[in-house]
Tab-separated table of C-alpha atoms in Angstrom:
chain	number	residue	atom	x	y	z
A	165	MET	CA	66.878	103.427	127.939
A	166	LYS	CA	65.769	104.721	124.543
A	167	ARG	CA	68.631	105.870	122.348
A	168	ARG	CA	69.968	106.178	118.787
A	169	ILE	CA	71.388	102.907	117.498
A	170	VAL	CA	72.308	101.264	114.214
A	171	LYS	CA	69.690	99.249	112.330
A	172	ILE	CA	70.632	96.723	109.641
A	173	ASP	CA	68.237	95.644	106.889
A	174	ARG	CA	69.250	92.040	106.229
A	175	ASP	CA	67.165	91.943	103.049
A	176	LYS	CA	69.292	94.723	101.539
A	177	CYS	CA	72.605	93.437	102.918
A	178	ASN	CA	74.796	91.921	100.184
A	179	GLY	CA	77.205	90.250	102.600
A	180	CYS	CA	80.281	92.267	101.600
A	181	GLY	CA	81.345	92.745	105.234
A	182	ALA	CA	82.466	96.352	104.741
A	183	CYS	CA	80.411	97.567	107.708
A	184	ALA	CA	81.933	94.945	110.026
A	185	GLU	CA	85.397	96.109	108.983
A	186	ALA	CA	84.479	99.774	109.453
A	187	CYS	CA	82.946	99.347	112.926
A	188	HIS	CA	85.642	100.360	115.413
A	189	GLU	CA	83.678	98.936	118.362
A	190	GLY	CA	83.160	95.393	117.064
A	191	ALA	CA	79.394	95.843	117.298
A	192	ILE	CA	78.730	94.400	113.836
A	193	GLY	CA	79.599	90.897	112.688
A	194	MET	CA	78.711	88.562	109.858
A	195	VAL	CA	76.116	85.908	110.705
A	196	ASP	CA	75.041	83.419	108.035
A	197	GLY	CA	76.540	85.652	105.349
A	198	LYS	CA	74.721	88.821	106.478
A	199	ALA	CA	75.702	91.778	108.667
A	200	GLN	CA	74.199	91.761	112.152
A	201	LEU	CA	74.367	94.003	115.212
A	202	LEU	CA	75.970	91.662	117.731
A	203	ARG	CA	75.488	93.652	120.929
A	204	ASP	CA	73.585	96.865	121.626
A	205	ASP	CA	76.092	97.994	124.265
A	206	TYR	CA	78.938	97.864	121.710
A	207	CYS	CA	77.206	100.346	119.365
A	208	ASP	CA	77.970	104.028	120.083
A	209	GLY	CA	75.381	105.239	117.559
A	210	LEU	CA	77.893	107.379	115.631
A	211	GLY	CA	77.588	105.350	112.444
A	212	ASP	CA	81.126	104.826	111.085
A	213	CYS	CA	79.591	101.805	109.357
A	214	LEU	CA	77.048	103.831	107.355
A	215	PRO	CA	79.282	105.228	104.589
A	216	ALA	CA	80.995	101.844	104.258
A	217	CYS	CA	77.766	100.092	103.212
A	218	PRO	CA	77.411	99.933	99.399
A	219	ALA	CA	73.891	98.507	99.583
A	220	GLY	CA	72.230	101.136	101.767
A	221	ALA	CA	71.355	98.461	104.303
A	222	ILE	CA	72.351	100.482	107.390
A	223	SER	CA	70.382	103.292	109.051
A	224	PHE	CA	69.677	104.673	112.514
A	225	GLU	CA	66.677	104.050	114.710
A	226	GLU	CA	65.509	105.247	118.121
A	227	ARG	CA	64.655	102.291	120.371
A	228	GLU	CA	65.114	100.764	123.779
A	229	ALA	CA	68.719	99.565	123.980
A	230	ALA	CA	71.415	98.960	126.568
A	231	ASP	CA	73.730	101.894	127.271
A	232	TYR	CA	76.930	102.101	125.253
A	233	ASP	CA	79.600	100.355	127.369
A	234	ARG	CA	83.030	101.766	126.526
A	235	ALA	CA	84.818	99.493	129.005
A	236	ALA	CA	83.241	96.379	127.473
A	237	VAL	CA	84.146	97.598	123.972
A	238	GLU	CA	87.779	98.245	124.928
A	239	LYS	CA	88.046	94.823	126.540
A	240	ASN	CA	86.536	93.158	123.473
A	241	MET	CA	88.755	95.028	121.016
A	242	ALA	CA	91.884	94.297	123.070
A	243	ALA	CA	91.022	90.602	123.021
A	244	ARG	CA	90.457	90.699	119.256
A	245	LYS	CA	93.746	92.509	118.691
A	246	ALA	CA	95.656	89.958	120.759
A	247	ALA	CA	94.156	87.084	118.796
A	248	ALA	CA	95.190	86.083	115.300
A	249	PRO	CA	93.697	88.475	112.713
A	250	VAL	CA	90.301	87.253	111.532
A	251	HIS	CA	88.337	88.646	108.593
A	252	HIS	CA	84.639	88.694	109.458
A	253	GLY	CA	83.266	89.781	106.097
A	254	CYS	CA	82.996	88.280	102.645
A	255	PRO	CA	85.953	85.915	101.966
A	256	GLY	CA	86.507	87.688	98.647
A	257	SER	CA	87.086	91.043	100.374
A	258	ALA	CA	89.553	89.862	103.034
A	259	PRO	CA	92.493	92.341	103.149
A	260	LYS	CA	95.647	90.965	101.582
A	261	VAL	CA	99.040	92.374	100.590
A	262	MET	CA	100.473	90.989	97.377
A	263	ALA	CA	103.969	89.492	97.278
A	264	GLN	CA	105.821	91.232	94.460
A	265	THR	CA	108.753	88.829	94.053
A	266	ALA	CA	111.334	88.209	91.380
A	267	GLU	CA	109.325	85.214	90.202
A	268	LYS	CA	106.581	87.609	89.077
A	269	GLU	CA	108.861	89.652	86.859
A	270	GLU	CA	107.861	89.935	83.251
A	271	SER	CA	108.987	87.399	80.706
A	272	ALA	CA	108.323	87.175	76.985
A	273	GLY	CA	104.624	87.500	76.286
A	274	THR	CA	103.608	88.297	79.882
A	275	VAL	CA	102.995	91.491	81.838
A	276	LYS	CA	103.418	91.531	85.609
A	277	SER	CA	100.522	92.812	87.684
A	278	ARG	CA	101.314	95.883	89.770
A	279	LEU	CA	98.344	95.413	92.103
A	280	ASN	CA	99.807	95.521	95.606
A	281	GLN	CA	96.753	94.730	97.755
A	282	TRP	CA	93.252	93.289	97.879
A	283	PRO	CA	90.448	94.395	97.854
A	284	CYS	CA	90.843	97.376	95.565
A	285	GLN	CA	87.236	98.592	95.200
A	286	ILE	CA	86.646	101.766	97.232
A	287	LYS	CA	83.304	100.490	98.487
A	288	LEU	CA	84.844	97.225	99.769
A	289	VAL	CA	88.215	98.234	101.175
A	290	PRO	CA	88.366	98.476	105.009
A	291	VAL	CA	89.148	102.034	106.147
A	292	ASN	CA	91.669	100.783	108.704
A	293	ALA	CA	93.499	98.202	106.555
A	294	ALA	CA	97.164	97.836	107.519
A	295	PHE	CA	98.318	98.455	103.939
A	296	PHE	CA	97.230	102.108	104.206
A	297	ASP	CA	99.968	102.897	106.733
A	298	GLY	CA	102.507	105.153	105.002
A	299	ALA	CA	100.905	104.413	101.629
A	300	LYS	CA	101.068	106.263	98.356
A	301	LEU	CA	97.570	105.985	96.897
A	302	LEU	CA	96.318	105.578	93.362
A	303	ILE	CA	92.612	106.406	93.148
A	304	ALA	CA	91.396	105.391	89.717
A	305	ALA	CA	88.093	105.803	87.941
A	306	ASP	CA	87.234	102.336	86.614
A	307	CYS	CA	87.496	103.175	82.926
A	308	THR	CA	91.023	104.591	83.114
A	309	ALA	CA	92.566	101.141	83.462
A	310	TYR	CA	90.814	100.032	80.276
A	311	ALA	CA	91.450	103.184	78.287
A	312	TYR	CA	95.174	103.534	78.995
A	313	GLY	CA	97.196	100.581	77.726
A	314	ASP	CA	100.200	100.774	80.069
A	315	PHE	CA	98.158	101.538	83.179
A	316	HIS	CA	99.800	98.998	85.512
A	317	ARG	CA	103.378	100.022	84.821
A	318	GLU	CA	102.809	103.761	84.636
A	319	PHE	CA	100.362	104.360	87.473
A	320	MET	CA	100.095	101.372	89.842
A	321	GLU	CA	103.761	100.651	90.549
A	322	GLY	CA	104.496	101.108	94.261
A	323	ARG	CA	100.996	102.350	95.127
A	324	ILE	CA	97.924	101.103	96.944
A	325	THR	CA	95.188	101.106	94.308
A	326	LEU	CA	91.557	102.088	94.912
A	327	VAL	CA	89.063	101.960	92.054
A	328	GLY	CA	85.459	102.961	91.541
A	329	CYS	CA	82.922	104.685	89.330
A	330	PRO	CA	81.204	107.789	90.747
A	331	LYS	CA	78.311	107.400	88.303
A	332	LEU	CA	77.521	103.706	88.709
A	333	ASP	CA	78.390	102.966	92.351
A	334	ALA	CA	75.632	103.862	94.808
A	335	VAL	CA	78.018	104.971	97.550
A	336	ASN	CA	79.305	108.290	98.873
A	337	TYR	CA	83.003	108.115	98.040
A	338	ALA	CA	83.784	111.377	99.868
A	339	ASP	CA	82.688	109.948	103.221
A	340	LYS	CA	84.597	106.683	102.810
A	341	LEU	CA	87.747	108.406	101.534
A	342	THR	CA	87.605	110.949	104.370
A	343	GLN	CA	87.797	108.078	106.854
A	344	ILE	CA	90.739	106.519	105.002
A	345	PHE	CA	92.648	109.809	104.817
A	346	ALA	CA	91.899	110.847	108.399
A	347	ASN	CA	92.729	107.516	110.038
A	348	ASN	CA	95.883	106.595	108.124
A	349	ASP	CA	99.273	108.069	107.251
A	350	ILE	CA	98.739	108.687	103.524
A	351	GLN	CA	101.854	110.082	101.811
A	352	ASP	CA	100.325	111.343	98.566
A	353	ILE	CA	97.499	110.660	96.116
A	354	LEU	CA	97.542	110.096	92.360
A	355	LEU	CA	94.057	110.328	90.836
A	356	THR	CA	93.338	109.037	87.337
A	357	ARG	CA	90.029	110.068	85.756
A	358	MET	CA	88.504	110.077	82.300
A	359	GLU	CA	87.809	113.228	80.306
A	360	VAL	CA	84.039	112.624	80.421
A	361	PRO	CA	82.048	115.011	82.684
A	362	CYS	CA	80.659	112.333	85.013
A	363	CYS	CA	84.217	111.442	86.026
A	364	GLY	CA	84.456	114.860	87.627
A	365	GLY	CA	82.540	113.310	90.514
A	366	MET	CA	85.598	111.261	91.426
A	367	GLU	CA	87.872	114.299	91.471
A	368	PHE	CA	85.334	116.239	93.537
A	369	ALA	CA	85.027	113.401	96.064
A	370	VAL	CA	88.794	113.089	96.512
A	371	LYS	CA	89.300	116.837	96.984
A	372	LYS	CA	86.365	117.047	99.380
A	373	ALA	CA	87.714	114.107	101.380
A	374	ILE	CA	91.192	115.635	101.669
A	375	GLU	CA	89.666	118.858	102.964
A	376	ALA	CA	87.352	117.043	105.397
A	377	SER	CA	90.222	114.909	106.733
A	378	GLY	CA	92.002	118.041	107.943
A	379	LYS	CA	95.254	116.885	106.358
A	380	ASP	CA	97.437	118.445	103.672
A	381	ILE	CA	97.876	115.445	101.376
A	382	PRO	CA	99.565	116.139	98.014
A	383	LEU	CA	97.251	115.351	95.074
A	384	LYS	CA	98.088	114.886	91.395
A	385	VAL	CA	95.268	114.479	88.863
A	386	VAL	CA	95.831	112.758	85.509
A	387	THR	CA	93.053	113.017	82.912
A	388	ILE	CA	92.867	110.299	80.252
A	389	GLY	CA	91.022	110.675	76.973
A	390	VAL	CA	88.551	108.147	75.603
A	391	GLU	CA	91.078	107.280	72.884
A	392	GLY	CA	93.653	106.293	75.524
A	393	ASN	CA	95.813	109.414	75.469
A	394	ILE	CA	96.882	111.443	78.483
A	395	LEU	CA	95.317	114.900	78.281
A	396	SER	CA	96.772	116.441	81.430
């Protein structure tokens, strides 16, 4: 039958694997370092993978394709869940929780990292990563970590950190964040942004995503000046 189905442009694909992580049906996998639709009958045509793609490599097309097979999808996903967790995307974006042990405490001349998970880029992080469960989020505009000297200790401690730049990243943060908020138990959100006008895009995306998720998630916004001072 002819139906709506995902199309992947392998020339545009950068191999990040974000779409494979975002696909709840297991329809997309990584083949030779590129995303590929593995089976037509696994794709429901709803496109959860679209907002996850930072390269704009995913679109829809109308073509002859096998019917969506929910039973086959459920069987496949159950088998994957029972197996040892496997990351199908870029090795550098495999989800990982950091071990914050006593050995990493600060000593003279060193500062301990407060990063609690990997990846931390909004456009790379899987929307269903286990570290989101019950998490307190820090969503940070890229420049804030460079502008504010004590950023790790003051803002990142005890939080899952997501970073990005609304001006430079060609991705719709609101869509990706909506999925994260809607599909996980997020406790609260701390947003750090710069005073510059373009950084307002980050605040807008976070507020829009909270509203679209249908959840009442507490949000605190901290604005940092270009000279490294906290303005509000």
